[in-house]
Short mmCIF file of C-alpha atoms and ligand atoms in Angstrom, two decimals:
data_model
loop_
_atom_site.label_atom_id
_atom_site.label_comp_id
_atom_site.label_asym_id
_atom_site.label_seq_id
_atom_site.Cartn_x
_atom_site.Cartn_y
_atom_site.Cartn_z
CA MET A 781 -25.35 -98.24 -20.55
CA THR A 782 -25.53 -94.50 -19.92
CA ASN A 783 -22.65 -92.80 -21.65
CA ASP A 784 -20.47 -90.38 -19.72
CA THR A 785 -20.81 -87.63 -22.36
CA THR A 786 -24.23 -86.90 -20.83
CA SER A 787 -24.40 -83.61 -18.93
CA ARG A 788 -26.77 -83.43 -15.98
CA MET A 789 -28.38 -80.17 -14.93
CA THR A 790 -30.07 -79.71 -11.60
CA LYS A 791 -29.89 -75.97 -12.11
CA CYS A 792 -31.90 -74.20 -14.79
CA ARG A 793 -29.93 -73.67 -18.00
CA ILE A 794 -31.29 -70.11 -18.14
CA SER A 795 -31.60 -68.74 -14.62
CA ASP A 796 -29.34 -70.84 -12.35
CA ALA A 797 -32.39 -71.47 -10.10
CA PRO A 798 -33.21 -75.16 -9.35
CA VAL A 799 -34.93 -77.42 -11.88
CA VAL A 800 -37.47 -79.77 -10.33
CA GLU A 801 -38.05 -83.10 -12.10
CA PHE A 802 -41.65 -83.90 -13.02
CA ILE A 803 -41.31 -86.92 -15.31
CA ASP A 804 -38.82 -89.75 -15.78
CA PHE A 805 -39.17 -91.42 -19.19
CA GLY A 806 -36.54 -94.00 -18.32
CA LYS A 807 -33.51 -95.12 -20.30
CA MET A 808 -33.67 -93.61 -23.76
CA PRO A 809 -31.58 -93.89 -26.94
CA LEU A 810 -31.13 -90.96 -29.36
CA GLY A 811 -34.36 -89.96 -31.12
CA ASN A 812 -32.64 -89.99 -34.50
CA GLY A 813 -30.25 -92.82 -33.64
CA PHE A 814 -31.41 -95.29 -36.34
CA LEU A 815 -28.78 -98.00 -36.42
CA SER A 816 -27.52 -101.16 -38.09
CA GLU A 817 -27.38 -104.57 -36.43
CA GLN A 818 -23.61 -104.27 -35.95
CA GLU A 819 -24.17 -101.13 -33.85
CA PHE A 820 -26.63 -102.69 -31.37
CA ASP A 821 -23.98 -103.47 -28.75
CA SER A 822 -22.54 -99.96 -28.68
CA GLU A 823 -25.86 -98.13 -28.74
CA TYR A 824 -25.90 -94.91 -26.72
CA PHE A 825 -28.47 -94.47 -23.93
CA TYR A 826 -29.12 -91.72 -21.43
CA SER A 827 -31.67 -91.12 -18.70
CA MET A 828 -34.50 -88.96 -20.07
CA ARG A 829 -36.10 -86.83 -17.40
CA ALA A 830 -37.83 -83.47 -17.72
CA GLY A 831 -37.99 -80.71 -15.13
CA PHE A 832 -39.44 -77.25 -14.54
CA CYS A 833 -37.82 -74.09 -13.16
CA GLU A 834 -40.20 -71.85 -11.18
CA GLU A 835 -37.94 -68.83 -11.75
CA SER A 836 -37.55 -68.85 -15.55
CA LYS A 837 -40.70 -70.98 -16.20
CA MET A 838 -38.53 -73.07 -18.51
CA VAL A 839 -39.35 -76.75 -19.04
CA GLN A 840 -36.17 -78.63 -19.91
CA LEU A 841 -34.44 -81.98 -20.05
CA ILE A 842 -32.35 -82.68 -16.98
CA ASP A 843 -29.79 -84.88 -18.73
CA GLN A 844 -28.67 -84.15 -22.22
CA PRO A 845 -26.27 -85.98 -24.52
CA ALA A 846 -23.40 -83.96 -25.96
CA PRO A 847 -24.53 -82.19 -29.19
CA GLU A 848 -21.80 -83.94 -31.21
CA GLN A 849 -23.60 -87.24 -30.46
CA MET A 850 -26.64 -85.91 -32.32
CA PHE A 851 -25.48 -83.54 -35.06
CA HIS A 852 -22.80 -84.95 -37.34
CA ASP A 853 -22.07 -86.01 -40.90
CA HIS A 854 -24.83 -88.65 -41.02
CA TYR A 855 -27.74 -86.71 -39.50
CA ALA A 856 -30.95 -88.47 -40.51
CA PHE A 857 -33.54 -85.68 -40.67
CA PHE A 858 -34.13 -83.81 -43.94
CA THR A 859 -36.73 -81.00 -43.92
CA SER A 860 -37.63 -81.69 -47.54
CA THR A 861 -39.06 -85.16 -46.76
CA SER A 862 -42.37 -83.47 -45.89
CA ALA A 863 -44.21 -81.65 -48.69
CA GLY A 864 -46.28 -79.88 -46.03
CA MET A 865 -43.16 -78.49 -44.33
CA CYS A 866 -41.77 -77.36 -47.71
CA ARG A 867 -44.96 -75.34 -48.27
CA HIS A 868 -44.83 -74.01 -44.73
CA PHE A 869 -41.24 -72.81 -45.11
CA ARG A 870 -41.94 -71.22 -48.50
CA GLN A 871 -44.72 -69.18 -46.88
CA PHE A 872 -42.63 -68.37 -43.80
CA ALA A 873 -39.73 -67.20 -46.02
CA ASP A 874 -42.05 -65.06 -48.17
CA ASP A 875 -43.62 -63.49 -45.10
CA VAL A 876 -40.24 -62.63 -43.53
CA ARG A 877 -38.99 -61.30 -46.86
CA GLY A 878 -42.03 -59.05 -47.34
CA ARG A 879 -41.76 -57.58 -43.85
CA PHE A 880 -38.04 -57.37 -43.17
CA LEU A 881 -35.86 -57.96 -46.24
CA GLY A 882 -36.85 -55.05 -48.50
CA GLY A 883 -33.48 -53.20 -48.81
CA SER A 884 -30.94 -54.00 -51.51
CA ASP A 885 -28.31 -54.76 -48.81
CA ALA A 886 -30.62 -57.01 -46.80
CA PHE A 887 -28.89 -60.00 -45.17
CA ALA A 888 -30.74 -63.07 -43.89
CA VAL A 889 -29.16 -65.66 -41.59
CA GLU A 890 -30.71 -69.00 -40.68
CA ILE A 891 -29.66 -71.15 -37.74
CA GLY A 892 -30.10 -74.90 -38.37
CA SER A 893 -30.73 -74.45 -42.09
CA ASN A 894 -30.63 -78.22 -42.69
CA ASP A 895 -31.04 -79.05 -46.42
CA GLY A 896 -31.69 -75.41 -47.37
CA THR A 897 -35.47 -75.67 -47.70
CA PHE A 898 -36.16 -72.26 -46.09
CA LEU A 899 -33.21 -70.32 -47.55
CA SER A 900 -33.58 -71.70 -51.07
CA SER A 901 -36.24 -69.14 -51.88
CA TYR A 902 -33.80 -66.33 -50.91
CA ALA A 903 -31.06 -67.99 -52.96
CA GLU A 904 -33.42 -68.07 -55.97
CA ALA A 905 -34.37 -64.39 -55.41
CA GLY A 906 -30.72 -63.29 -55.13
CA ILE A 907 -31.06 -62.14 -51.50
CA LYS A 908 -27.83 -62.26 -49.50
CA HIS A 909 -28.13 -65.11 -47.05
CA LEU A 910 -26.16 -67.56 -44.91
CA GLY A 911 -27.19 -70.90 -43.43
CA VAL A 912 -25.50 -72.16 -40.24
CA GLU A 913 -25.77 -75.95 -40.23
CA PRO A 914 -23.39 -78.23 -38.28
CA SER A 915 -24.59 -81.56 -39.74
CA ALA A 916 -22.27 -81.79 -42.72
CA ASN A 917 -24.36 -84.20 -44.82
CA VAL A 918 -27.50 -82.07 -44.79
CA ALA A 919 -25.45 -78.87 -45.20
CA GLN A 920 -23.97 -80.38 -48.35
CA VAL A 921 -27.44 -80.92 -49.81
CA ALA A 922 -28.19 -77.23 -49.17
CA VAL A 923 -24.97 -76.16 -50.91
CA GLY A 924 -25.96 -78.32 -53.88
CA ARG A 925 -29.20 -76.32 -54.06
CA GLY A 926 -27.27 -73.02 -54.26
CA VAL A 927 -27.77 -72.12 -50.58
CA ARG A 928 -24.69 -70.51 -49.01
CA THR A 929 -24.01 -72.60 -45.88
CA ILE A 930 -21.33 -72.96 -43.23
CA SER A 931 -21.12 -76.22 -41.33
CA GLU A 932 -20.75 -75.00 -37.74
CA PHE A 933 -22.67 -74.73 -34.46
CA PHE A 934 -24.13 -71.24 -33.89
CA SER A 935 -22.42 -69.46 -30.96
CA PRO A 936 -21.42 -65.93 -29.89
CA ALA A 937 -17.97 -66.51 -31.44
CA LEU A 938 -19.52 -67.54 -34.75
CA ALA A 939 -21.86 -64.52 -34.60
CA GLU A 940 -18.77 -62.27 -34.26
CA LYS A 941 -17.17 -64.00 -37.24
CA ILE A 942 -20.26 -63.62 -39.44
CA LEU A 943 -20.59 -59.97 -38.36
CA SER A 944 -17.03 -59.19 -39.34
CA GLU A 945 -17.27 -60.99 -42.70
CA ASP A 946 -20.83 -60.21 -43.80
CA GLY A 947 -22.06 -57.37 -41.59
CA PRO A 948 -25.14 -57.34 -39.36
CA ALA A 949 -28.24 -59.37 -40.19
CA ASN A 950 -31.70 -57.95 -40.86
CA THR A 951 -33.21 -61.27 -39.97
CA ILE A 952 -32.03 -64.33 -38.11
CA THR A 953 -34.53 -67.12 -38.49
CA ALA A 954 -34.65 -70.64 -37.12
CA ALA A 955 -37.11 -73.50 -36.91
CA ASN A 956 -37.05 -76.58 -34.74
CA VAL A 957 -33.48 -75.99 -33.70
CA ILE A 958 -33.30 -73.37 -30.94
CA CYS A 959 -34.90 -75.81 -28.51
CA HIS A 960 -32.06 -78.22 -29.46
CA ILE A 961 -29.30 -75.95 -28.26
CA PRO A 962 -28.46 -76.42 -24.54
CA ASP A 963 -26.77 -73.01 -24.36
CA PHE A 964 -29.85 -70.89 -25.13
CA ASN A 965 -28.14 -67.99 -23.35
CA GLY A 966 -25.27 -68.33 -25.85
CA VAL A 967 -27.71 -68.28 -28.78
CA LEU A 968 -29.35 -65.10 -27.47
CA ALA A 969 -25.95 -63.49 -26.85
CA GLY A 970 -24.97 -64.38 -30.44
CA VAL A 971 -28.23 -62.97 -31.78
CA ALA A 972 -27.68 -59.72 -29.85
CA ILE A 973 -24.22 -59.47 -31.49
CA LEU A 974 -25.33 -60.22 -35.05
CA LEU A 975 -28.67 -58.42 -35.30
CA LYS A 976 -28.89 -55.07 -37.09
CA LYS A 977 -30.81 -52.21 -35.44
CA ASN A 978 -34.51 -52.92 -36.02
CA GLY A 979 -33.56 -56.43 -37.08
CA VAL A 980 -35.51 -59.45 -35.86
CA PHE A 981 -34.80 -62.94 -34.58
CA ILE A 982 -37.72 -65.18 -35.52
CA PHE A 983 -37.82 -68.80 -34.44
CA GLU A 984 -40.51 -71.43 -34.23
CA GLU A 985 -40.37 -74.47 -32.03
CA PRO A 986 -42.68 -77.14 -30.58
CA TYR A 987 -44.90 -75.39 -28.06
CA LEU A 988 -45.18 -76.35 -24.41
CA GLY A 989 -48.86 -75.35 -24.28
CA SER A 990 -49.70 -77.85 -27.07
CA VAL A 991 -47.63 -80.60 -25.42
CA VAL A 992 -49.50 -80.17 -22.14
CA GLU A 993 -52.93 -79.85 -23.76
CA LYS A 994 -52.50 -82.84 -26.09
CA THR A 995 -50.32 -85.02 -23.85
CA SER A 996 -47.90 -85.13 -26.79
CA TYR A 997 -45.06 -86.33 -24.59
CA ASP A 998 -43.22 -87.59 -27.66
CA GLN A 999 -42.05 -84.01 -28.23
CA PHE A 1000 -39.54 -84.82 -25.49
CA TYR A 1001 -36.42 -86.42 -26.91
CA ASP A 1002 -32.72 -85.77 -26.67
CA GLU A 1003 -32.69 -83.00 -29.28
CA HIS A 1004 -35.45 -81.03 -27.55
CA VAL A 1005 -33.59 -79.71 -24.52
CA PHE A 1006 -36.20 -77.01 -23.99
CA MET A 1007 -39.95 -76.94 -24.39
CA PHE A 1008 -40.51 -73.22 -24.82
CA SER A 1009 -43.44 -71.01 -23.91
CA ALA A 1010 -43.95 -67.27 -24.43
CA MET A 1011 -43.26 -66.87 -20.69
CA SER A 1012 -39.91 -68.62 -20.67
CA VAL A 1013 -38.74 -67.07 -23.96
CA ALA A 1014 -39.62 -63.55 -22.71
CA TYR A 1015 -37.68 -64.26 -19.49
CA ALA A 1016 -34.57 -65.50 -21.31
CA ALA A 1017 -34.68 -62.71 -23.92
CA ALA A 1018 -34.75 -60.00 -21.27
CA ARG A 1019 -31.43 -61.22 -19.89
CA HIS A 1020 -29.78 -60.32 -23.21
CA GLY A 1021 -31.37 -56.94 -23.90
CA LEU A 1022 -33.87 -58.58 -26.23
CA GLU A 1023 -37.64 -58.39 -26.18
CA LEU A 1024 -40.43 -60.70 -27.28
CA ILE A 1025 -42.60 -58.72 -29.73
CA GLU A 1026 -44.74 -61.45 -31.32
CA ALA A 1027 -45.85 -64.97 -30.35
CA GLU A 1028 -47.86 -66.63 -33.10
CA PRO A 1029 -49.20 -70.21 -32.84
CA GLN A 1030 -48.36 -72.56 -35.72
CA ILE A 1031 -49.94 -75.90 -36.58
CA THR A 1032 -46.61 -77.43 -37.65
CA HIS A 1033 -45.01 -80.31 -35.74
CA GLY A 1034 -48.21 -80.90 -33.85
CA GLY A 1035 -48.38 -77.41 -32.36
CA SER A 1036 -45.56 -74.88 -32.46
CA MET A 1037 -45.08 -71.24 -31.57
CA ARG A 1038 -43.30 -68.63 -33.69
CA TYR A 1039 -41.46 -66.13 -31.47
CA THR A 1040 -40.16 -62.80 -32.78
CA LEU A 1041 -37.52 -60.94 -30.76
CA CYS A 1042 -35.76 -57.66 -31.36
CA LYS A 1043 -33.34 -55.50 -29.41
CA ARG A 1044 -35.26 -53.94 -26.54
CA GLY A 1045 -37.05 -50.78 -27.64
CA ASP A 1046 -36.54 -51.26 -31.42
CA ILE A 1047 -40.09 -52.42 -32.24
CA ALA A 1048 -43.18 -52.21 -30.02
CA PRO A 1049 -44.62 -55.59 -28.94
CA GLY A 1050 -47.81 -56.65 -30.73
CA ALA A 1051 -51.02 -57.84 -29.10
CA SER A 1052 -50.12 -61.50 -29.63
CA VAL A 1053 -47.62 -61.42 -26.75
CA GLY A 1054 -50.11 -60.37 -24.07
CA ARG A 1055 -52.63 -62.80 -25.54
CA GLN A 1056 -50.29 -65.80 -25.30
CA LEU A 1057 -49.00 -64.88 -21.85
CA ALA A 1058 -52.59 -64.69 -20.56
CA ARG A 1059 -53.39 -68.06 -22.15
CA GLU A 1060 -50.35 -69.65 -20.53
CA LEU A 1061 -51.43 -68.40 -17.11
CA GLU A 1062 -54.84 -69.93 -17.77
CA LEU A 1063 -53.16 -73.27 -18.54
CA GLY A 1064 -51.11 -72.95 -15.34
CA LEU A 1065 -47.81 -73.23 -17.19
CA ASP A 1066 -46.21 -71.08 -14.50
CA LYS A 1067 -46.86 -73.72 -11.81
CA MET A 1068 -45.53 -77.22 -11.10
CA ALA A 1069 -49.07 -78.60 -10.68
CA ALA A 1070 -49.63 -78.48 -14.47
CA TYR A 1071 -46.62 -80.73 -15.02
CA GLU A 1072 -47.63 -83.19 -12.35
CA LYS A 1073 -50.97 -83.56 -14.08
CA PHE A 1074 -49.14 -83.94 -17.39
CA ARG A 1075 -47.17 -86.87 -15.95
CA LEU A 1076 -50.37 -88.63 -14.91
CA ASN A 1077 -51.80 -88.05 -18.42
CA CYS A 1078 -48.66 -89.58 -19.94
CA GLU A 1079 -49.00 -92.67 -17.76
CA THR A 1080 -52.64 -93.09 -18.82
CA SER A 1081 -51.76 -92.64 -22.49
CA LYS A 1082 -48.99 -95.24 -22.22
CA ARG A 1083 -51.28 -97.78 -20.52
CA ARG A 1084 -54.05 -97.38 -23.12
CA LEU A 1085 -51.69 -97.58 -26.09
CA MET A 1086 -50.19 -100.80 -24.78
CA GLU A 1087 -53.68 -102.23 -24.19
CA VAL A 1088 -54.57 -101.63 -27.86
CA LEU A 1089 -51.27 -103.06 -29.12
CA GLU A 1090 -51.60 -106.11 -26.85
CA GLU A 1091 -55.14 -106.63 -28.12
CA MET A 1092 -53.89 -106.62 -31.72
CA ARG A 1093 -51.12 -109.02 -30.83
CA GLY A 1094 -53.62 -111.28 -29.06
CA LYS A 1095 -55.76 -111.39 -32.19
CA GLY A 1096 -52.75 -112.10 -34.37
CA LEU A 1097 -53.27 -108.89 -36.37
CA ALA A 1098 -50.04 -107.36 -37.66
CA VAL A 1099 -49.44 -103.69 -36.91
CA ALA A 1100 -46.98 -101.54 -38.87
CA GLY A 1101 -45.49 -98.31 -37.57
CA TYR A 1102 -46.12 -95.48 -40.01
CA ALA A 1103 -43.08 -93.14 -40.26
CA ALA A 1104 -39.89 -93.53 -38.25
CA THR A 1105 -39.97 -90.08 -36.68
CA SER A 1106 -37.56 -89.01 -33.98
CA LYS A 1107 -40.57 -88.57 -31.72
CA SER A 1108 -41.47 -92.23 -32.20
CA THR A 1109 -38.30 -93.20 -30.33
CA THR A 1110 -39.79 -91.69 -27.17
CA VAL A 1111 -43.17 -93.41 -27.61
CA ILE A 1112 -41.68 -96.80 -28.45
CA ASN A 1113 -39.16 -96.85 -25.61
CA TYR A 1114 -41.28 -95.14 -22.94
CA CYS A 1115 -44.28 -97.43 -23.60
CA GLY A 1116 -42.19 -100.59 -24.05
CA ILE A 1117 -43.27 -101.32 -27.64
CA THR A 1118 -41.28 -104.21 -29.13
CA ARG A 1119 -40.96 -106.15 -32.38
CA ASP A 1120 -43.78 -108.30 -31.05
CA HIS A 1121 -46.11 -105.31 -31.31
CA LEU A 1122 -44.82 -103.68 -34.50
CA ALA A 1123 -43.79 -105.84 -37.44
CA TYR A 1124 -41.86 -102.93 -38.98
CA ILE A 1125 -41.87 -99.17 -39.38
CA CYS A 1126 -42.18 -97.81 -42.91
CA ASP A 1127 -40.52 -94.53 -43.81
CA THR A 1128 -39.78 -92.54 -46.96
CA THR A 1129 -36.28 -91.39 -45.87
CA PRO A 1130 -33.62 -93.51 -47.64
CA ILE A 1131 -31.01 -93.04 -44.87
CA LYS A 1132 -33.36 -94.67 -42.31
CA GLN A 1133 -34.41 -97.61 -44.50
CA GLY A 1134 -32.66 -100.92 -43.84
CA LYS A 1135 -31.78 -99.74 -40.34
CA PHE A 1136 -33.44 -100.45 -36.99
CA SER A 1137 -35.32 -98.14 -34.65
CA PRO A 1138 -33.33 -96.80 -31.68
CA GLY A 1139 -33.66 -98.90 -28.52
CA ALA A 1140 -36.38 -101.37 -29.57
CA HIS A 1141 -34.62 -102.35 -32.84
CA ILE A 1142 -37.75 -102.59 -34.96
CA PRO A 1143 -36.83 -102.82 -38.67
CA VAL A 1144 -37.31 -99.63 -40.69
CA VAL A 1145 -38.37 -100.45 -44.24
CA PRO A 1146 -39.14 -98.44 -47.39
CA TYR A 1147 -42.64 -97.06 -47.64
CA GLU A 1148 -43.31 -99.42 -50.57
CA VAL A 1149 -43.36 -102.41 -48.17
CA PHE A 1150 -46.48 -100.92 -46.55
CA LYS A 1151 -47.96 -99.79 -49.86
CA ASN A 1152 -47.51 -103.13 -51.63
CA ASN A 1153 -48.64 -105.37 -48.80
CA PRO A 1154 -50.81 -103.32 -46.43
CA PRO A 1155 -51.12 -104.73 -42.90
CA PRO A 1156 -54.52 -104.74 -41.14
CA CYS A 1157 -53.45 -101.95 -38.82
CA ALA A 1158 -51.02 -99.00 -38.73
CA LEU A 1159 -49.72 -97.06 -35.75
CA LEU A 1160 -49.57 -93.43 -36.84
CA LEU A 1161 -46.21 -92.38 -35.42
CA ALA A 1162 -46.07 -89.20 -37.54
CA TRP A 1163 -49.33 -87.90 -36.05
CA ASN A 1164 -48.13 -84.35 -36.69
CA HIS A 1165 -48.30 -85.07 -40.44
CA ALA A 1166 -51.74 -86.71 -40.17
CA VAL A 1167 -53.46 -84.49 -42.75
CA GLU A 1168 -50.80 -85.16 -45.40
CA ILE A 1169 -50.70 -88.89 -44.60
CA MET A 1170 -54.47 -89.43 -44.48
CA ALA A 1171 -54.77 -87.73 -47.89
CA LYS A 1172 -52.09 -90.08 -49.24
CA GLU A 1173 -53.65 -93.19 -47.64
CA THR A 1174 -57.33 -92.84 -48.57
CA GLU A 1175 -57.14 -96.15 -50.45
CA TYR A 1176 -55.65 -98.02 -47.45
CA THR A 1177 -58.36 -96.60 -45.17
CA ARG A 1178 -61.11 -97.30 -47.74
CA GLN A 1179 -59.97 -100.93 -47.98
CA GLY A 1180 -60.52 -101.29 -44.21
CA GLY A 1181 -56.99 -100.52 -42.96
CA LYS A 1182 -57.15 -99.41 -39.32
CA TRP A 1183 -55.24 -96.58 -37.65
CA ILE A 1184 -54.03 -96.45 -34.07
CA ARG A 1185 -53.39 -92.90 -32.85
CA PHE A 1186 -52.16 -91.72 -29.48
CA VAL A 1187 -52.35 -87.90 -29.68
CA PRO A 1188 -54.40 -86.29 -28.24
CA GLU A 1189 -55.93 -89.62 -27.13
CA VAL A 1190 -55.39 -93.28 -27.86
CA THR A 1191 -57.90 -94.38 -30.52
CA LEU A 1192 -58.34 -97.28 -32.93
CA THR A 1193 -60.48 -96.40 -35.95
N1 SAH B 611 -34.91 -75.99 -39.61
C1 SAH B 611 -35.15 -77.29 -40.17
C2 SAH B 611 -34.26 -78.36 -39.55
C3 SAH B 611 -34.60 -78.73 -38.16
S1 SAH B 611 -33.59 -80.06 -37.56
C4 SAH B 611 -36.60 -77.68 -40.05
O1 SAH B 611 -37.33 -77.10 -39.27
O2 SAH B 611 -37.01 -78.64 -40.73
C5 SAH B 611 -32.43 -79.16 -36.60
C6 SAH B 611 -31.22 -78.76 -37.42
O3 SAH B 611 -30.44 -77.85 -36.63
C7 SAH B 611 -30.35 -79.92 -37.77
O4 SAH B 611 -30.07 -79.88 -39.15
C8 SAH B 611 -29.11 -79.72 -36.90
O5 SAH B 611 -27.92 -80.18 -37.51
C9 SAH B 611 -29.08 -78.21 -36.71
N2 SAH B 611 -28.41 -77.74 -35.48
C10 SAH B 611 -28.30 -78.37 -34.29
N3 SAH B 611 -27.61 -77.62 -33.41
C11 SAH B 611 -27.29 -76.48 -34.03
C12 SAH B 611 -26.57 -75.30 -33.63
N4 SAH B 611 -26.06 -75.16 -32.42
N5 SAH B 611 -26.41 -74.31 -34.55
C13 SAH B 611 -26.95 -74.43 -35.79
N6 SAH B 611 -27.64 -75.52 -36.21
C14 SAH B 611 -27.80 -76.52 -35.35
P1 TMP B 612 -40.80 -85.36 -38.42
O1 TMP B 612 -42.03 -85.76 -37.69
O2 TMP B 612 -39.64 -85.15 -37.51
O3 TMP B 612 -41.09 -84.26 -39.39
O4 TMP B 612 -40.29 -86.61 -39.30
C1 TMP B 612 -41.03 -87.08 -40.33
C2 TMP B 612 -40.62 -88.50 -40.64
O5 TMP B 612 -41.74 -89.16 -41.20
C3 TMP B 612 -39.52 -88.64 -41.68
O6 TMP B 612 -38.68 -89.73 -41.32
C4 TMP B 612 -40.25 -88.95 -42.98
C5 TMP B 612 -41.45 -89.70 -42.48
N1 TMP B 612 -42.64 -89.58 -43.33
C6 TMP B 612 -43.06 -90.67 -44.06
O7 TMP B 612 -42.44 -91.74 -44.03
N2 TMP B 612 -44.18 -90.55 -44.84
C7 TMP B 612 -44.88 -89.39 -44.91
O8 TMP B 612 -45.88 -89.32 -45.62
C8 TMP B 612 -44.45 -88.26 -44.11
C9 TMP B 612 -45.20 -86.98 -44.15
C10 TMP B 612 -43.31 -88.41 -43.33
#
């Protein structure tokens, strides 16, 4: 069933020019829609297709479920489940603080502050801050950590409200959330309202260039409405009197980009912008041909992954999924992975344990199930956390446990 709360765009969400479809992933449930057996019959599905707009250069989902379907009082993703991300955000927060939050009246806003991981270091340092986080359960965790948080969706109206109550912001930061918000124009309008003169809007999101280079198609899921590039961000920013002044690659989430914007003319753009734009032209990200090639690469990746999983099944070797990431929902449902291929998926997040994976309904179990009774083979679904996981699993690997990976290529080692 495809629910009628889906909105379909055949026009670009940024420019109003047409969006041309380049891949159809098929019927897809919500990436974070882990569910109980009683919920199987009412599970939400939509048609997941991605398209490209020649005018804005924006890659985007064509259909998108209503945000309330995804962000609510039982949102399953907590930033703090990854020690690597906690370190990353501590460094990011320190860097922003050192460069932009020097004054005694400095005010830092974060959009999509989740469980307060990023803002907690400002809370500890006594810096005035505000987290905007619509998912009430994660927002509550942040409040418990002393992080001032309001549970709302960021919008121009909310920006006006914050401005009138707290004054303008020196910094507005965000990570892995701006690409979630279908109304990117509204976000930029809100930023233009709330930002102080010489203030900055810094956000980091999964990067289109990495997705294309690594065939990491699992970065497409309902929450990722946009797959940004320096090109498309610069285009959208210009429509709101904003300017891209830095574009810095990040290794997080399998390849991200950190974009810094300011009001046009406030701060001169750094060399990183020209560098990234040139690189994107080299990759052909401004042309449809790159996305057609990407689709072919996805089809090859899918075929090879299923060959490996079928081979394991044929040999009677059990395979466990390692980490029930939101991205894994795309891989599992696009490739057609079933309970016959994966015995279970282990995950450290309590809210996911005891539930079933979206669409394929593979049981999600506590990590200890894997640890205490290691299967012969594991499918590394959290490939973006590979360094952290391989360090944790040296014993499993040493004992002969095998890993199936699918980014950048399908391998069994
Ligand atoms: N920044 C964190 C969390 C990313 S998950 C990190 O990188 O780990 C995305 C978060 O953004 C979720 O907690 C979700 O509830 C929140 N979110 C979604 N739409 C939003 C919106 N319109 N305004 C503010 N936050 C939003
Ligand atoms: P993410 O890829 O969206 O960051 O989600 C990470 C998921 O992976 C989250 O559900 C927690 C899980 N996880 C583990 O189960 N074990 C681990 O060692 C790591 C790093 C993550």
